[in-house]
Coordinates of N, CA and C in Angstrom, one line a residue:
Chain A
X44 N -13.2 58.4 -11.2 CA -13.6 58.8 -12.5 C -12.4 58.9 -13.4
X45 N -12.9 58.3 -14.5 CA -11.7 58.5 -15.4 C -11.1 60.0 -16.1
X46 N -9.6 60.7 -16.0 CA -9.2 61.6 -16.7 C -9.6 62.0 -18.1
X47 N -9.2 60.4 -18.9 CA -9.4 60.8 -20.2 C -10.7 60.4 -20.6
X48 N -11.7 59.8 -21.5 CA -13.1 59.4 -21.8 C -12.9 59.4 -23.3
X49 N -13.6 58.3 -24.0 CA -13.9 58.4 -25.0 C -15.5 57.6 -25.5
X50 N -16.2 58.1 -26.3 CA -17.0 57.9 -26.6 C -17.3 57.7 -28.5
X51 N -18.0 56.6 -28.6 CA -18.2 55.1 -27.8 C -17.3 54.1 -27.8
X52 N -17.4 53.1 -26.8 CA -16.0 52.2 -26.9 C -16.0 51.6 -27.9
X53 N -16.8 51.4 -28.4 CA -17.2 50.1 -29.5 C -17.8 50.7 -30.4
X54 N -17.9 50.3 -32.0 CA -19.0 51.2 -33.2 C -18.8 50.0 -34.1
X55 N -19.7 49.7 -34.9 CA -19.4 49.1 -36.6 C -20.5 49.8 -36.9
X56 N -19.7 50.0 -38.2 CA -20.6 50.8 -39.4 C -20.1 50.5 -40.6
X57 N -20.9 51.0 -41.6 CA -20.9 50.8 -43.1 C -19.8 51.5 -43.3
X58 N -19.4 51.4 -45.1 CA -19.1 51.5 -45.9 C -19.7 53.2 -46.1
X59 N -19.1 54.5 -45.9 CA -19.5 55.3 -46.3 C -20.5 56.3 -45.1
X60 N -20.7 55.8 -44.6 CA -21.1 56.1 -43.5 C -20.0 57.3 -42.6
X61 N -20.5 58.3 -42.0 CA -19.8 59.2 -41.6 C -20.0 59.0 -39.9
X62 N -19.2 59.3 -39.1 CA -18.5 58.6 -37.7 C -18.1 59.1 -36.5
X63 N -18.4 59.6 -35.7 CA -17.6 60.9 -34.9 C -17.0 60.2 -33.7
X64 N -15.8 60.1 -32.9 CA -15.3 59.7 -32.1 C -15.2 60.6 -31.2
X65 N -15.3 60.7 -29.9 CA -16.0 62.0 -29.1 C -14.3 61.4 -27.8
X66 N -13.3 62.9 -27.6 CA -12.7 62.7 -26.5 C -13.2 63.7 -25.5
X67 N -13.2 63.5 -24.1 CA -13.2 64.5 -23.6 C -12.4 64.2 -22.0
X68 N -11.6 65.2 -21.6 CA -10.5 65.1 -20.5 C -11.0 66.1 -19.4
X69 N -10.9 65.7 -18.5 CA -10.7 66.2 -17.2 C -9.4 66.4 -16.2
X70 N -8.2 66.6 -16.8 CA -7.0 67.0 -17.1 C -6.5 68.1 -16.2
X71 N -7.2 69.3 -17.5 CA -7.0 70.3 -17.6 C -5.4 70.4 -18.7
X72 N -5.3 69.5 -19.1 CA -4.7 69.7 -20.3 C -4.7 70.4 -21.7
X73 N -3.5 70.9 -22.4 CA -3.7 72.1 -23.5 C -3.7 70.8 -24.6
X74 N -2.9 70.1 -24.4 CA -2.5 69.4 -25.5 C -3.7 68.0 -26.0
X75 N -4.3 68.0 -26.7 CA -5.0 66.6 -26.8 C -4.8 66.0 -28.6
X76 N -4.8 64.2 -28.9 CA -4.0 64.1 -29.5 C -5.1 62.6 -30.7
X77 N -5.3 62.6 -31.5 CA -5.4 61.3 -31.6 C -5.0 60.5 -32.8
X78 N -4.8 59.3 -31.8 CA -3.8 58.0 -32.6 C -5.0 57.1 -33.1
X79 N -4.1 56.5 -34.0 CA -5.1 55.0 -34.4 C -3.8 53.9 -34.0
X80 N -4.1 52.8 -33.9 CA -3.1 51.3 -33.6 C -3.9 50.3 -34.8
X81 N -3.2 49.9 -35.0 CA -2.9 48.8 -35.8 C -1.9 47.3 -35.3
X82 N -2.4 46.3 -35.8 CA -1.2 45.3 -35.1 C -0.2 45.6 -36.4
X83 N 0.8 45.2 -34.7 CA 2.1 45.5 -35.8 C 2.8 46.9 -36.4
X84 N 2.0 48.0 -36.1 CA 2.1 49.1 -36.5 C 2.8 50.3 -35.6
X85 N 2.2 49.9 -34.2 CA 2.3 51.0 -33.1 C 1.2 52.0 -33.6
X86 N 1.2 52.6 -32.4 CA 0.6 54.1 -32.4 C 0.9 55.0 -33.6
X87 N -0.2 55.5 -34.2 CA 0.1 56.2 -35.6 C -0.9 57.5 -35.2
X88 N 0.2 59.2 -35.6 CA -0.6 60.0 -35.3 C -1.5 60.7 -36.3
X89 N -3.0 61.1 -35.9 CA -3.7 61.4 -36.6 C -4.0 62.8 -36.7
X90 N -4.5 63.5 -36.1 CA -4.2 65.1 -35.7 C -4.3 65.3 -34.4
X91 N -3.5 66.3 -33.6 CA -3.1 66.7 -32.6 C -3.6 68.3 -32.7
X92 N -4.0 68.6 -31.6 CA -4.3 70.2 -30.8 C -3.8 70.8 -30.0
X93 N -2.8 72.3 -29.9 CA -2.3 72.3 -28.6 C -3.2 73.3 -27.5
X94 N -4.4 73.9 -28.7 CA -5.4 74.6 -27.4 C -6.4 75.2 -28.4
X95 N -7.7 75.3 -28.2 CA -8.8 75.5 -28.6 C -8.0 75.8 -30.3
X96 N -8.8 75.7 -31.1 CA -8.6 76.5 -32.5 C -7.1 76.2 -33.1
X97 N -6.5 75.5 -32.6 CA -5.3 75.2 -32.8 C -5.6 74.0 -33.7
X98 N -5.1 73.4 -34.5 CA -5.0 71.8 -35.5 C -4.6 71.4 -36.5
X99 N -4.1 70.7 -35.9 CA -2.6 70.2 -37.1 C -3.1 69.0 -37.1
X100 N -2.4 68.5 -38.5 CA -2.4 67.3 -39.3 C -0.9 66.5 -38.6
X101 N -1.4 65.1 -38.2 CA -0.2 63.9 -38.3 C 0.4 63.5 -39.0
X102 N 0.4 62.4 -38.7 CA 1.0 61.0 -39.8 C 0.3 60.9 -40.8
X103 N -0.8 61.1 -40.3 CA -1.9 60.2 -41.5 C -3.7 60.5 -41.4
X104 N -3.4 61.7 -41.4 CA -4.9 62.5 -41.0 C -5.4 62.4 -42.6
X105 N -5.3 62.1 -44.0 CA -6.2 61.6 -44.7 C -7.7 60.6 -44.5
X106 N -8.7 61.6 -44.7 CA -9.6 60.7 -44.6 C -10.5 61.3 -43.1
X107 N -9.5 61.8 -42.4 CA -10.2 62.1 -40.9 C -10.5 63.8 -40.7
X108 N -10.9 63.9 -40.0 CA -11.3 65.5 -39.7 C -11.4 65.7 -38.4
X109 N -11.2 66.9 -37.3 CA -11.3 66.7 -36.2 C -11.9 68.1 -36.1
X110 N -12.4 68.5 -34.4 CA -12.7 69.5 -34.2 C -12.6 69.5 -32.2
X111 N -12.0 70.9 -32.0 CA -11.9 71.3 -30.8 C -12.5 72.2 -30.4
X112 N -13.8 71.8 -29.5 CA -14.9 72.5 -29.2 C -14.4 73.1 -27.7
X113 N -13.5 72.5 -27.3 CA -13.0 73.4 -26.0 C -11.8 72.9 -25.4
X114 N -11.6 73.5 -24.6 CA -10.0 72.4 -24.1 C -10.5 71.8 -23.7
X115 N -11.2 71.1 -22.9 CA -11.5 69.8 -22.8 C -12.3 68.7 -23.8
X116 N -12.5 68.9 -24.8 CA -12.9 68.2 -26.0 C -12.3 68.2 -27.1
X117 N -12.2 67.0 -27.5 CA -11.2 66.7 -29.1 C -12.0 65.6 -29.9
X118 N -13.0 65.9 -30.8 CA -13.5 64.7 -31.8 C -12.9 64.5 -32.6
X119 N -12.9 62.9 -33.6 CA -12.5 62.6 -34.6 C -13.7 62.4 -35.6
X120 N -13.6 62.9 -37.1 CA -14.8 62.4 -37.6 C -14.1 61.6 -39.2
X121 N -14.7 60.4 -39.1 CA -14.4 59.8 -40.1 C -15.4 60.3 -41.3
X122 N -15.5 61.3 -42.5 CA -16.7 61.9 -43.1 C -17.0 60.6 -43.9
X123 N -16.4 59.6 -44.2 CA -16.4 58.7 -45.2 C -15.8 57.3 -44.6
X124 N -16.8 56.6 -43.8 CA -15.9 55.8 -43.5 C -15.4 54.3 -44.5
X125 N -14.1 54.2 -44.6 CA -14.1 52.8 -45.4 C -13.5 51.5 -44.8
X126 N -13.5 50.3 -44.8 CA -12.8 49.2 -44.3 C -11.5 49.2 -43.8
X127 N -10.4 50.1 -44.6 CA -9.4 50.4 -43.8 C -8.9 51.3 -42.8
X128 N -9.9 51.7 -42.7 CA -10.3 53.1 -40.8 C -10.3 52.0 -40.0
X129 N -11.0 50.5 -40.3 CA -11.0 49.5 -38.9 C -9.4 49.8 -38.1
X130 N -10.1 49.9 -36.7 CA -8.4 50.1 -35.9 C -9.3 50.6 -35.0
X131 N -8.0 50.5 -33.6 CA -8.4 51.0 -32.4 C -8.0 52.3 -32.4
X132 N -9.0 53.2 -32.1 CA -8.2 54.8 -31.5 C -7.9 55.3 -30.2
X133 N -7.4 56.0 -30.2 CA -7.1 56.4 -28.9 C -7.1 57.8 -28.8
X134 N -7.4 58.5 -27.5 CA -7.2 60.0 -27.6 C -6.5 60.2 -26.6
X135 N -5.5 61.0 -26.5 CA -4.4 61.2 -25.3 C -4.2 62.8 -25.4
X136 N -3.9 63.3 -24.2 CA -3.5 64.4 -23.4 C -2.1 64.7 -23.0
X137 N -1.5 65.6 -23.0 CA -0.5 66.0 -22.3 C -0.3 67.2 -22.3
X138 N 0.6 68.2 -20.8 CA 0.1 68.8 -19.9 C 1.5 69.8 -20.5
X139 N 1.9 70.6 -21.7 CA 3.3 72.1 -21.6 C 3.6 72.0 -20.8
X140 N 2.7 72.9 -19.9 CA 3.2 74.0 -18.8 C 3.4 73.5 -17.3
X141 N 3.3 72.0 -17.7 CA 4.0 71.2 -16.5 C 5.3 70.6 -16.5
X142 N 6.1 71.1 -16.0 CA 7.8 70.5 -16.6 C 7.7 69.2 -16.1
X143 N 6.8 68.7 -15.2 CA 7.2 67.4 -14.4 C 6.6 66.3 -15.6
X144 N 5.4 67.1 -16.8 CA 4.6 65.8 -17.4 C 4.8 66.2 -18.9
X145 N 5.5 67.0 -19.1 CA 5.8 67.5 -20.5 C 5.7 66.2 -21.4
X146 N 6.9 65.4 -21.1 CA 6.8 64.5 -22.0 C 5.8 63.2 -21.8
X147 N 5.0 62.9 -21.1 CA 4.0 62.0 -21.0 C 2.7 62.3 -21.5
X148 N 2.3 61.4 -21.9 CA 1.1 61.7 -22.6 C 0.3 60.4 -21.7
X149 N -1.0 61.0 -21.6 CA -2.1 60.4 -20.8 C -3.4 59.7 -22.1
X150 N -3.7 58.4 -21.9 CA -4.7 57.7 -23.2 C -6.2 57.8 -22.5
X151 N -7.0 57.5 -23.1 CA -8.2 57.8 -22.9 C -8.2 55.6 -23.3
X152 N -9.6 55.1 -22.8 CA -9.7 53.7 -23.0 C -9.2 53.3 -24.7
X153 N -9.4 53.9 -25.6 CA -9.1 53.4 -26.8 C -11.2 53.6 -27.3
X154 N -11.4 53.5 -28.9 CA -12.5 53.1 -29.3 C -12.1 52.1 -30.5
X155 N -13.0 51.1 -30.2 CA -12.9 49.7 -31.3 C -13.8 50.0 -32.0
X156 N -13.2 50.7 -33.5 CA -14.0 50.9 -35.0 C -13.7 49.8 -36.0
X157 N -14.9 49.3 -36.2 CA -15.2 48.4 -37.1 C -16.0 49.1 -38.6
X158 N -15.2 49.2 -39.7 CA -15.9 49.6 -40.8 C -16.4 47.9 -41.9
X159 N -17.3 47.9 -42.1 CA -17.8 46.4 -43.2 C -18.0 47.2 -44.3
Chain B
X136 N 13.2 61.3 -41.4 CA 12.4 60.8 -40.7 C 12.3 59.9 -39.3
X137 N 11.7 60.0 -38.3 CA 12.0 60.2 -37.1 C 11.1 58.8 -37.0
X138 N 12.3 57.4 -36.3 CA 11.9 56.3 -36.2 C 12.0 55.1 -35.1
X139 N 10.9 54.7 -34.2 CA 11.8 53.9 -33.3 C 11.2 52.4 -33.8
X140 N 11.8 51.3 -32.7 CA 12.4 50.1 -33.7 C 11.8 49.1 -32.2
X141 N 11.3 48.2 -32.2 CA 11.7 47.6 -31.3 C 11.6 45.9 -31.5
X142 N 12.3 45.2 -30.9 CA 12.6 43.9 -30.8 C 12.7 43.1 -29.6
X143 N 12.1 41.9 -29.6 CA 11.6 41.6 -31.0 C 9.9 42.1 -30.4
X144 N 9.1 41.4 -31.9 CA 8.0 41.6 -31.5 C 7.0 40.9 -31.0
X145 N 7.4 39.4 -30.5 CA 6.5 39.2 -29.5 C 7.8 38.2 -29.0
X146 N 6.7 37.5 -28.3 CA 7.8 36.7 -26.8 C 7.0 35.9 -26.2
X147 N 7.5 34.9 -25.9 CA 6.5 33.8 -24.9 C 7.7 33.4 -23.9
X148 N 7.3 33.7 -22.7 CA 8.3 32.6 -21.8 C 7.5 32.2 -20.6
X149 N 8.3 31.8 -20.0 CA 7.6 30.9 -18.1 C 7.4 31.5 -17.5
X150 N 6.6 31.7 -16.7 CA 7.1 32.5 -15.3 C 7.8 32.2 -14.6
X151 N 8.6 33.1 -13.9 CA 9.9 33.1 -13.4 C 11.3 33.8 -14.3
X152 N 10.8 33.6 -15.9 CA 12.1 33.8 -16.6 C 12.2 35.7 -16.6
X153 N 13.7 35.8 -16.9 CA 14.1 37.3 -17.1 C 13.9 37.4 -18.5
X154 N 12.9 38.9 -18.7 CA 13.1 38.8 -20.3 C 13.6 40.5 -20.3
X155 N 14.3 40.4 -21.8 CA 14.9 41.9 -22.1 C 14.2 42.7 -23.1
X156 N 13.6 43.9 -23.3 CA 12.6 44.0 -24.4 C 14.1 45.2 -24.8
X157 N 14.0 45.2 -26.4 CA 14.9 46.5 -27.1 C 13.9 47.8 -27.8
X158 N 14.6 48.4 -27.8 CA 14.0 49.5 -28.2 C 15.3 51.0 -29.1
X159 N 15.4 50.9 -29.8 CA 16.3 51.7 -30.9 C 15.2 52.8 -31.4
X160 N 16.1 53.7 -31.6 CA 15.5 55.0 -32.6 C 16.3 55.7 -33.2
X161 N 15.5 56.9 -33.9 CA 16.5 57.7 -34.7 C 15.7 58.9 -34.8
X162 N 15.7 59.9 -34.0 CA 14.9 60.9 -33.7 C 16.2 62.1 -33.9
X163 N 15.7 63.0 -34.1 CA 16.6 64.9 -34.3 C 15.8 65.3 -32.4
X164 N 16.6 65.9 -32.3 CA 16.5 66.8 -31.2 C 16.4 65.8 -30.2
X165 N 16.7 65.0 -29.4 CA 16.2 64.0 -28.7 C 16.0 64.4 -27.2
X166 N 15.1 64.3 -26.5 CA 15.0 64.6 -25.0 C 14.5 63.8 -24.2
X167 N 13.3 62.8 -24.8 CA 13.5 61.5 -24.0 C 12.9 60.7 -24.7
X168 N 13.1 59.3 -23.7 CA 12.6 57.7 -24.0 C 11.5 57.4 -23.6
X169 N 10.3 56.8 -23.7 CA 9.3 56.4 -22.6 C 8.7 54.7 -23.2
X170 N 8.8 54.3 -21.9 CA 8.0 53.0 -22.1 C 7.0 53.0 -21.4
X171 N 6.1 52.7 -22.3 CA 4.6 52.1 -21.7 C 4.5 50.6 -21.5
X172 N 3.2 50.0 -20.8 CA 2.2 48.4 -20.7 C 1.1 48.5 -21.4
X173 N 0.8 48.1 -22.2 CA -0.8 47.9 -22.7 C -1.0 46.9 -23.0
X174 N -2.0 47.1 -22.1 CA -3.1 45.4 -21.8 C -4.4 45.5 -22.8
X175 N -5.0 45.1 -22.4 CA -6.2 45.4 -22.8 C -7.3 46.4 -23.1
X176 N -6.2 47.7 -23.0 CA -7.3 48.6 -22.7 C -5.7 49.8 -23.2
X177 N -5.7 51.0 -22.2 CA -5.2 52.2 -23.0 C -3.2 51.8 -22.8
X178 N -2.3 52.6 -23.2 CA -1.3 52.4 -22.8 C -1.4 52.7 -21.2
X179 N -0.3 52.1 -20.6 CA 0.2 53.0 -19.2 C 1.2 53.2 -19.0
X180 N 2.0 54.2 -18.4 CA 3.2 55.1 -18.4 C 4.2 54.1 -17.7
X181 N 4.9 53.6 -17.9 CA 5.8 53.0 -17.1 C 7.1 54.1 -16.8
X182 N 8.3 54.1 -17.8 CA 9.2 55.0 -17.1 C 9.6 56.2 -18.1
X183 N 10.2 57.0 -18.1 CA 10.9 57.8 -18.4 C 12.2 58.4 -19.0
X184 N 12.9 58.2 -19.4 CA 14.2 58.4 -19.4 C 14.7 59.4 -20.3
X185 N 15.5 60.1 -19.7 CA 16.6 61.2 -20.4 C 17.7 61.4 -20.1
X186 N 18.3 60.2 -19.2 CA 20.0 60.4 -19.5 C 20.9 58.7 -19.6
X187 N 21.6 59.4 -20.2 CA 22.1 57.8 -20.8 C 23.0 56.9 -19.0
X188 N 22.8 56.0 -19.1 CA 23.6 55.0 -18.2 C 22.5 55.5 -16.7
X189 N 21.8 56.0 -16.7 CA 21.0 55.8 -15.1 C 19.6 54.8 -15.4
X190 N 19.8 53.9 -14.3 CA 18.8 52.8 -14.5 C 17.4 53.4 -14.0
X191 N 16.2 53.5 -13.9 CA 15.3 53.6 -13.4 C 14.4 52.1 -13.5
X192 N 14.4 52.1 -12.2 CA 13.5 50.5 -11.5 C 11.8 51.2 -11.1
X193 N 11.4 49.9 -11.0 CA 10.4 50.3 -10.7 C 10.1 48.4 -9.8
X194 N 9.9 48.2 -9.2 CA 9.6 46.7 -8.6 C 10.6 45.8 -9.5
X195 N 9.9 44.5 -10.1 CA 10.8 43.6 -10.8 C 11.0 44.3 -12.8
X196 N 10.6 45.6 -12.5 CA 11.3 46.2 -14.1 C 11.9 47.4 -14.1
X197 N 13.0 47.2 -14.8 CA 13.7 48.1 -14.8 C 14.2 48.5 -16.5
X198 N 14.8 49.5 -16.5 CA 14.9 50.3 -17.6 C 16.1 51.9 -17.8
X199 N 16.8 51.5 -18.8 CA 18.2 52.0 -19.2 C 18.2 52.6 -20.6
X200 N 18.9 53.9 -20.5 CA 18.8 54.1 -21.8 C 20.6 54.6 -22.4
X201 N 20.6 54.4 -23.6 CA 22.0 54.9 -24.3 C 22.2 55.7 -25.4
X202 N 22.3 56.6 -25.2 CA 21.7 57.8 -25.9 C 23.0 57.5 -26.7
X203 N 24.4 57.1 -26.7 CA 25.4 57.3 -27.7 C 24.7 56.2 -28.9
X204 N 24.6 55.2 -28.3 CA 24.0 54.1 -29.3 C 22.6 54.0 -29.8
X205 N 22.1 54.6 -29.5 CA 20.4 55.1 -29.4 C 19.7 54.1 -29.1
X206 N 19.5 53.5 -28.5 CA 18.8 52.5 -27.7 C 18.7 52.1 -26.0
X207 N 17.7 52.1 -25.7 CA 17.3 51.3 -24.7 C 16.5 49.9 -24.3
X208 N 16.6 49.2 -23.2 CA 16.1 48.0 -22.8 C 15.2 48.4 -21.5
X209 N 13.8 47.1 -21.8 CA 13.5 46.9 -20.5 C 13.7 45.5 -20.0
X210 N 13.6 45.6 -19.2 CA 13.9 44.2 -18.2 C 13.1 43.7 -17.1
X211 N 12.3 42.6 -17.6 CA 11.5 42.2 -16.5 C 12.0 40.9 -15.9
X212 N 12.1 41.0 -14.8 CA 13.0 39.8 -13.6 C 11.7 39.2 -13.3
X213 N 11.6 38.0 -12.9 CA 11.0 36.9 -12.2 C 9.8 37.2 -12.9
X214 N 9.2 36.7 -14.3 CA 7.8 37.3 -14.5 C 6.8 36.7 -14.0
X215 N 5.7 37.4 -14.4 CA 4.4 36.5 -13.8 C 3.4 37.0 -15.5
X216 N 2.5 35.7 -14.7 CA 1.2 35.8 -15.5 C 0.9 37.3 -16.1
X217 N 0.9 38.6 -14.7 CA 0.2 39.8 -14.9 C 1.0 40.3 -15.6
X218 N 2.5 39.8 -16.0 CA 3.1 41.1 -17.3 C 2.9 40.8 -19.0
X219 N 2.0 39.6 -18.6 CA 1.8 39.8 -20.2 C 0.9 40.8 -20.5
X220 N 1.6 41.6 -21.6 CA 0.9 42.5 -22.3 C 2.2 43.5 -23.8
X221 N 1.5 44.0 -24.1 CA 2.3 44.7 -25.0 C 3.0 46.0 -24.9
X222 N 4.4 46.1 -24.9 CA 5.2 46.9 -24.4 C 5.3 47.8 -25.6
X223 N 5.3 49.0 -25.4 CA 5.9 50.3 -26.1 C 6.9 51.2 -26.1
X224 N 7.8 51.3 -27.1 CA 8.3 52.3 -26.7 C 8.3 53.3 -27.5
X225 N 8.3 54.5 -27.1 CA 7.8 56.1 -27.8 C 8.7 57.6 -27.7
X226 N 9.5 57.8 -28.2 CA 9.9 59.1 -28.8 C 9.3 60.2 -28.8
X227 N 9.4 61.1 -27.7 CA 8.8 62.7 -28.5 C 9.6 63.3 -29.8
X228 N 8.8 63.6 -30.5 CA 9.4 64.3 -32.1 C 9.4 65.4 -31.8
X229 N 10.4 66.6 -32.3 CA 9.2 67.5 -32.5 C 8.7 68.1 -33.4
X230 N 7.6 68.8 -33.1 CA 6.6 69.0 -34.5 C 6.9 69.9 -34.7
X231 N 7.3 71.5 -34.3 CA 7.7 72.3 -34.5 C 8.5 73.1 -33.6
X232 N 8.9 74.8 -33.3 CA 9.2 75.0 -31.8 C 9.0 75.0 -30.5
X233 N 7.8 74.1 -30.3 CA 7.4 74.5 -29.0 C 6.4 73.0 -29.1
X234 N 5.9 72.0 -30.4 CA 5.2 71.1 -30.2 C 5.4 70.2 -30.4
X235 N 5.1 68.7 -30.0 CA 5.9 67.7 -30.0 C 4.3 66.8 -30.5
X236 N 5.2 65.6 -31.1 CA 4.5 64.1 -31.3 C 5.0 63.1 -30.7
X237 N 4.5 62.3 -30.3 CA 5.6 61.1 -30.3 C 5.2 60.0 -31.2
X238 N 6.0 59.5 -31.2 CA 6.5 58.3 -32.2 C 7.0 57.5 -31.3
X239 N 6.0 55.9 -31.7 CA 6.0 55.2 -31.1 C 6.7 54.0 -32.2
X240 N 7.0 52.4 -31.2 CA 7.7 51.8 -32.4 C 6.1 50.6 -32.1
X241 N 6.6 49.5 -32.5 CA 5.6 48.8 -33.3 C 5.0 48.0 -32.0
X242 N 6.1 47.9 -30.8 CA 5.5 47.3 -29.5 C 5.8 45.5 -29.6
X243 N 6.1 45.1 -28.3 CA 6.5 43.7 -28.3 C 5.4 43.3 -27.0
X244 N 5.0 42.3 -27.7 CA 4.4 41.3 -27.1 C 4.3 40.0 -26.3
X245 N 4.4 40.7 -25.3 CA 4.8 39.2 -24.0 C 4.3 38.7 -24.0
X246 N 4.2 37.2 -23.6 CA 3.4 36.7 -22.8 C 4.0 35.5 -21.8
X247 N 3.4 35.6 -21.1 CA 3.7 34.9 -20.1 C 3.1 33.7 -19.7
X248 N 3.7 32.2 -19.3 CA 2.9 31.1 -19.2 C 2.9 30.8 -17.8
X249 N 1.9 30.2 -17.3 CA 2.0 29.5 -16.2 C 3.5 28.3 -16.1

């Protein structure tokens, strides 16, 4: 079974249309994180968590909203989706209080959002 | 602002050939380097690095970093078909005292021919 999970792999939706991207880990990780990719862009951060109730803004958390229903769960919600949200997401994990994995971060498959 | 670089961004070569992927940054506080593979699907961890001039291998890739010049290289020897994919490399920032981001650069794109 996979560590990280994301739900659903795939989505298109409208113009305005509100969106929820669902992570959830089996880890046991404090930290969970999520990026969008773009070509050409690399990994871009959107909001990150370091434990329940904890959440901070990224790179470029305009437009997104998130919520941490437990340490093992991190959604993304697009309240408004528009054409330029298309991108792949990703939700990733990594582990403090482990000096061996501190600096690695673990991805979840990615979700391919298509906004028309 | 906290930035890594990499070159170039894509690549085509034979299998068999050696290729060198670069990777530059410019990060505050710096503690490590990480390269990932992403294929088709999520990144995957390849190596690690936090001290300048020790190589870490891994089968035919290896990986070096130079913390005076701020850059590192990977290097894939004899390639094959299976390493095409898109290479990353990623900087932890940090976000505050105790939390980090990383920052990744734009990623180079292999590919490999028969």
């Amino acid at each position: 079974d996979a560590d990280v999970t994301q739900t659903p792999r795939n989505r298109i939706t409208k113009t305005g249309k509100r969106i929820m991207l669902e992570c959830s880990q089996t880890k046991g990780h404090d930290r969970m994180y999520w990026y969008r990719q773009d070509p050409g862009l690399g990994l871009r951060l959107i909001y990150y968590s370091f434990d329940v109730k904890d959440i901070n803004k990224g790179e470029i958390s305009d437009g997104y909203s998130v919520s941490r229903q437990a340490q093992a769960k991190f959604s993304l919600s697009l309240e408004s989706a528009i054409p330029n949200q298309t991108a792949l997401y990703f939700c990733a994990t990594s582990d403090t209080r482990d000096s061996r994995s501190y600096n690695e971060q673990f991805f979840g498959p990615g979700t391919r959002l298509t906004v028309l | 602002e906290d930035k890594v670089v990499q070159s170039p961004l894509s690549l085509v070569v034979h299998e068999g050939d050696t290729v060198t992927l670069n990777c530059s940054y410019e990060v505050t506080n710096f503690r490590s380097l990480l390269w990932y593979k992403q294929e088709k699907k999520a990144p995957t961890f390849l190596f690690m690095l936090t001290s300048s001039g020790i190589e870490k291998k891994s089968g035919r890739l290896s990986s070096i970093l130079d913390k005076k010049e701020l850059f590192s290289i990977l290097n894939i020897t004899a390639t094959q078909t299976g390493d095409s994919a898109v290479y990353l490399c990623a900087v932890p920032s940090l976000l505050d005292n105790y939390g980090q981001n990383f920052v990744f650069g734009p990623g180079t794109r292999l590919s490999v021919l028969p």
